[in-house]
């Protein structure tokens, strides 16, 4: 059992260790002992940097949610290029990747973690899903402004359908995540009406 291994950038190494445990063993097996064993350090190292395990988990979630911001920015920058369905299918595959999908149930089943996240930031109790929702909504708004989806498109309803349906689509990872054609079909179905009603703009979706 490791007792005194020195960690450079201990917080990030503990986050990375927690991510590996989460992906390999699932949220029910993510404990402080599992994290420090995975990081190869004494259990006390975690408590030198965080007041308790829920504080550690809250910082982990916020750190991984912040990483999604780069993907959200890339989605928004894709507005007006490629196709709307292609851009969204690619973005959902990234935004609902293995790490975000492992973190969502962790948040769902830990009441104290949700409370810490709400204290840390507005809407923090739905971190990750909140990031995805904001990204998709902003992108759809940009595409509506560009005329690539119908001018009267209900952005809130479309976002809810894409994020809620996307979450369900990626939740069943056995035997693996959905294929690219499956994700594209899903997005195409959700957007069919708003794409059909703006054909005169000359874009093919």
Short mmCIF file of C-alpha atoms in Angstrom, two decimals:
data_model
loop_
_atom_site.label_atom_id
_atom_site.label_comp_id
_atom_site.label_asym_id
_atom_site.label_seq_id
_atom_site.Cartn_x
_atom_site.Cartn_y
_atom_site.Cartn_z
CA UNK A 1 0.00 0.00 0.00
CA UNK A 2 1.54 3.35 -0.97
CA UNK A 3 2.29 5.60 1.99
CA UNK A 4 4.41 8.50 0.86
CA UNK A 5 4.71 8.86 -2.90
CA UNK A 6 5.23 12.52 -3.77
CA UNK A 7 2.86 13.90 -6.41
CA UNK A 8 3.70 16.82 -8.62
CA UNK A 9 0.51 18.78 -9.35
CA UNK A 10 -1.29 16.53 -6.88
CA UNK A 11 -4.77 17.88 -7.55
CA UNK A 12 -4.63 17.13 -11.27
CA UNK A 13 -3.09 13.72 -10.71
CA UNK A 14 -5.84 12.86 -8.24
CA UNK A 15 -8.45 14.04 -10.75
CA UNK A 16 -6.89 11.88 -13.46
CA UNK A 17 -6.79 8.88 -11.10
CA UNK A 18 -10.47 9.40 -10.21
CA UNK A 19 -11.35 9.54 -13.90
CA UNK A 20 -9.61 6.21 -14.53
CA UNK A 21 -11.44 4.57 -11.62
CA UNK A 22 -14.74 6.03 -12.78
CA UNK A 23 -14.31 4.73 -16.32
CA UNK A 24 -13.01 1.33 -15.29
CA UNK A 25 -15.10 0.54 -12.20
CA UNK A 26 -18.11 2.89 -12.33
CA UNK A 27 -19.36 5.59 -9.95
CA UNK A 28 -20.36 3.13 -7.19
CA UNK A 29 -16.71 2.16 -6.76
CA UNK A 30 -15.29 5.68 -6.75
CA UNK A 31 -14.04 6.08 -3.19
CA UNK A 32 -11.25 8.13 -1.67
CA UNK A 33 -9.25 4.94 -1.12
CA UNK A 34 -9.75 3.86 -4.73
CA UNK A 35 -8.56 7.28 -5.94
CA UNK A 36 -5.43 7.40 -3.81
CA UNK A 37 -4.59 3.77 -4.58
CA UNK A 38 -4.93 4.54 -8.30
CA UNK A 39 -2.75 7.64 -7.91
CA UNK A 40 -0.18 5.65 -5.93
CA UNK A 41 -0.20 7.91 -2.89
CA UNK A 42 -1.25 7.92 0.75
CA UNK A 43 -4.91 8.61 1.50
CA UNK A 44 -3.88 11.70 3.46
CA UNK A 45 -2.70 13.39 0.26
CA UNK A 46 -6.29 13.85 -0.90
CA UNK A 47 -7.32 15.37 2.43
CA UNK A 48 -4.41 17.80 2.38
CA UNK A 49 -5.86 19.36 -0.76
CA UNK A 50 -9.62 18.94 -0.17
CA UNK A 51 -11.72 19.28 2.97
CA UNK A 52 -13.52 15.99 2.32
CA UNK A 53 -14.29 13.56 -0.49
CA UNK A 54 -17.41 15.40 -1.66
CA UNK A 55 -15.35 18.58 -1.97
CA UNK A 56 -12.89 16.61 -4.10
CA UNK A 57 -15.68 15.23 -6.28
CA UNK A 58 -17.19 18.70 -6.74
CA UNK A 59 -13.84 20.05 -7.94
CA UNK A 60 -13.42 17.03 -10.21
CA UNK A 61 -16.82 17.61 -11.83
CA UNK A 62 -16.20 21.34 -12.29
CA UNK A 63 -12.77 20.64 -13.77
CA UNK A 64 -14.18 18.17 -16.31
CA UNK A 65 -17.13 20.46 -17.06
CA UNK A 66 -14.69 23.27 -17.81
CA UNK A 67 -12.90 21.02 -20.28
CA UNK A 68 -16.15 20.75 -22.23
CA UNK A 69 -16.09 24.49 -22.82
CA UNK A 70 -13.46 24.07 -25.54
CA UNK A 71 -15.72 21.58 -27.32
CA UNK A 72 -18.67 23.94 -26.90
CA UNK A 73 -16.63 26.75 -28.43
CA UNK A 74 -15.66 24.52 -31.36
CA UNK A 75 -19.32 23.68 -31.99
CA UNK A 76 -20.27 27.33 -32.03
CA UNK A 77 -17.37 28.20 -34.33
CA UNK A 78 -18.65 25.58 -36.78
CA UNK A 79 -21.83 27.61 -37.32
CA UNK A 80 -22.28 28.37 -41.00
CA UNK A 81 -19.88 25.64 -42.11
CA UNK A 82 -20.46 22.00 -43.04
CA UNK A 83 -23.99 20.83 -42.28
CA UNK A 84 -26.12 21.50 -39.23
CA UNK A 85 -26.81 17.81 -38.68
CA UNK A 86 -23.19 16.84 -39.18
CA UNK A 87 -21.92 19.50 -36.78
CA UNK A 88 -24.39 18.52 -34.08
CA UNK A 89 -23.83 14.78 -34.49
CA UNK A 90 -20.09 15.26 -34.10
CA UNK A 91 -20.53 17.57 -31.12
CA UNK A 92 -22.93 15.25 -29.29
CA UNK A 93 -20.49 12.36 -29.71
CA UNK A 94 -17.82 14.46 -28.01
CA UNK A 95 -19.98 16.16 -25.39
CA UNK A 96 -21.52 12.82 -24.40
CA UNK A 97 -18.16 11.05 -24.45
CA UNK A 98 -17.13 8.39 -21.90
CA UNK A 99 -16.01 10.80 -19.17
CA UNK A 100 -19.09 13.06 -19.20
CA UNK A 101 -21.34 10.00 -19.34
CA UNK A 102 -19.57 8.51 -16.32
CA UNK A 103 -19.84 11.75 -14.33
CA UNK A 104 -23.58 12.30 -14.90
CA UNK A 105 -24.71 9.29 -12.77
CA UNK A 106 -22.13 10.24 -10.15
CA UNK A 107 -23.90 13.60 -9.77
CA UNK A 108 -27.34 12.02 -9.94
CA UNK A 109 -26.83 9.61 -7.06
CA UNK A 110 -24.83 11.78 -4.63
CA UNK A 111 -27.05 14.35 -2.94
CA UNK A 112 -24.17 16.04 -1.13
CA UNK A 113 -22.22 16.39 -4.37
CA UNK A 114 -25.16 18.12 -6.05
CA UNK A 115 -25.45 20.46 -3.09
CA UNK A 116 -21.73 21.34 -3.32
CA UNK A 117 -22.04 21.96 -7.05
CA UNK A 118 -25.02 24.26 -6.57
CA UNK A 119 -23.04 26.22 -4.00
CA UNK A 120 -20.08 26.48 -6.36
CA UNK A 121 -21.95 27.85 -9.38
CA UNK A 122 -25.42 28.62 -10.67
CA UNK A 123 -26.89 25.51 -12.25
CA UNK A 124 -24.02 23.44 -10.88
CA UNK A 125 -26.39 20.69 -9.77
CA UNK A 126 -26.75 19.68 -13.41
CA UNK A 127 -23.11 20.20 -14.35
CA UNK A 128 -22.12 18.43 -17.59
CA UNK A 129 -25.73 18.29 -18.81
CA UNK A 130 -25.86 22.03 -18.27
CA UNK A 131 -22.70 22.49 -20.31
CA UNK A 132 -24.10 20.41 -23.16
CA UNK A 133 -27.42 22.26 -23.06
CA UNK A 134 -25.75 25.67 -23.23
CA UNK A 135 -23.51 24.59 -26.10
CA UNK A 136 -26.33 23.14 -28.21
CA UNK A 137 -28.65 26.08 -27.57
CA UNK A 138 -26.02 28.65 -28.54
CA UNK A 139 -25.16 26.75 -31.72
CA UNK A 140 -28.79 26.40 -32.81
CA UNK A 141 -29.36 30.09 -32.16
CA UNK A 142 -26.40 30.98 -34.36
CA UNK A 143 -27.63 28.71 -37.15
CA UNK A 144 -31.13 30.19 -36.94
CA UNK A 145 -29.65 33.67 -37.20
CA UNK A 146 -27.74 32.53 -40.30
CA UNK A 147 -30.91 31.14 -41.86
CA UNK A 148 -29.72 27.56 -41.84
CA UNK A 149 -32.72 26.45 -39.80
CA UNK A 150 -36.22 27.92 -39.89
CA UNK A 151 -36.54 31.47 -38.56
CA UNK A 152 -39.36 30.40 -36.20
CA UNK A 153 -37.48 27.40 -34.83
CA UNK A 154 -38.17 26.83 -31.12
CA UNK A 155 -34.59 26.70 -29.84
CA UNK A 156 -35.51 25.62 -26.31
CA UNK A 157 -37.59 22.65 -27.51
CA UNK A 158 -34.99 21.57 -30.05
CA UNK A 159 -32.25 21.79 -27.42
CA UNK A 160 -34.28 19.74 -24.95
CA UNK A 161 -34.91 17.08 -27.58
CA UNK A 162 -31.28 16.89 -28.67
CA UNK A 163 -29.79 16.88 -25.17
CA UNK A 164 -32.39 14.63 -23.56
CA UNK A 165 -32.51 12.22 -26.48
CA UNK A 166 -28.75 12.35 -26.90
CA UNK A 167 -28.26 11.48 -23.25
CA UNK A 168 -30.52 8.44 -23.60
CA UNK A 169 -28.81 7.43 -26.84
CA UNK A 170 -25.36 7.45 -25.24
CA UNK A 171 -26.44 6.01 -21.88
CA UNK A 172 -26.52 2.40 -23.08
CA UNK A 173 -22.85 1.81 -23.86
CA UNK A 174 -23.11 -1.97 -24.29
CA UNK A 175 -21.53 -3.16 -26.51
CA UNK A 176 -20.28 0.37 -27.19
CA UNK A 177 -21.36 3.95 -27.96
CA UNK A 178 -23.80 4.51 -30.83
CA UNK A 179 -22.33 4.55 -34.31
CA UNK A 180 -21.88 7.78 -36.27
CA UNK A 181 -24.78 6.94 -38.65
CA UNK A 182 -27.04 6.28 -35.65
CA UNK A 183 -26.23 9.65 -34.10
CA UNK A 184 -26.69 11.39 -37.45
CA UNK A 185 -30.10 9.75 -37.94
CA UNK A 186 -31.16 10.87 -34.49
CA UNK A 187 -30.12 14.50 -35.11
CA UNK A 188 -31.71 14.49 -38.58
CA UNK A 189 -35.01 13.28 -37.12
CA UNK A 190 -35.05 15.96 -34.42
CA UNK A 191 -34.23 18.73 -36.91
CA UNK A 192 -36.27 17.46 -39.86
CA UNK A 193 -39.02 20.06 -39.58
CA UNK A 194 -36.85 23.15 -39.06
CA UNK A 195 -34.52 22.06 -41.86
CA UNK A 196 -37.39 21.30 -44.24
CA UNK A 197 -38.93 24.74 -43.71
CA UNK A 198 -35.83 26.70 -44.62
CA UNK A 199 -34.87 24.96 -47.90
CA UNK A 200 -35.12 28.19 -49.83
CA UNK A 201 -31.90 29.33 -48.18
CA UNK A 202 -30.07 26.86 -50.40
CA UNK A 203 -28.42 24.79 -47.67
CA UNK A 204 -28.90 21.04 -47.44
CA UNK A 205 -28.73 20.70 -43.64
#
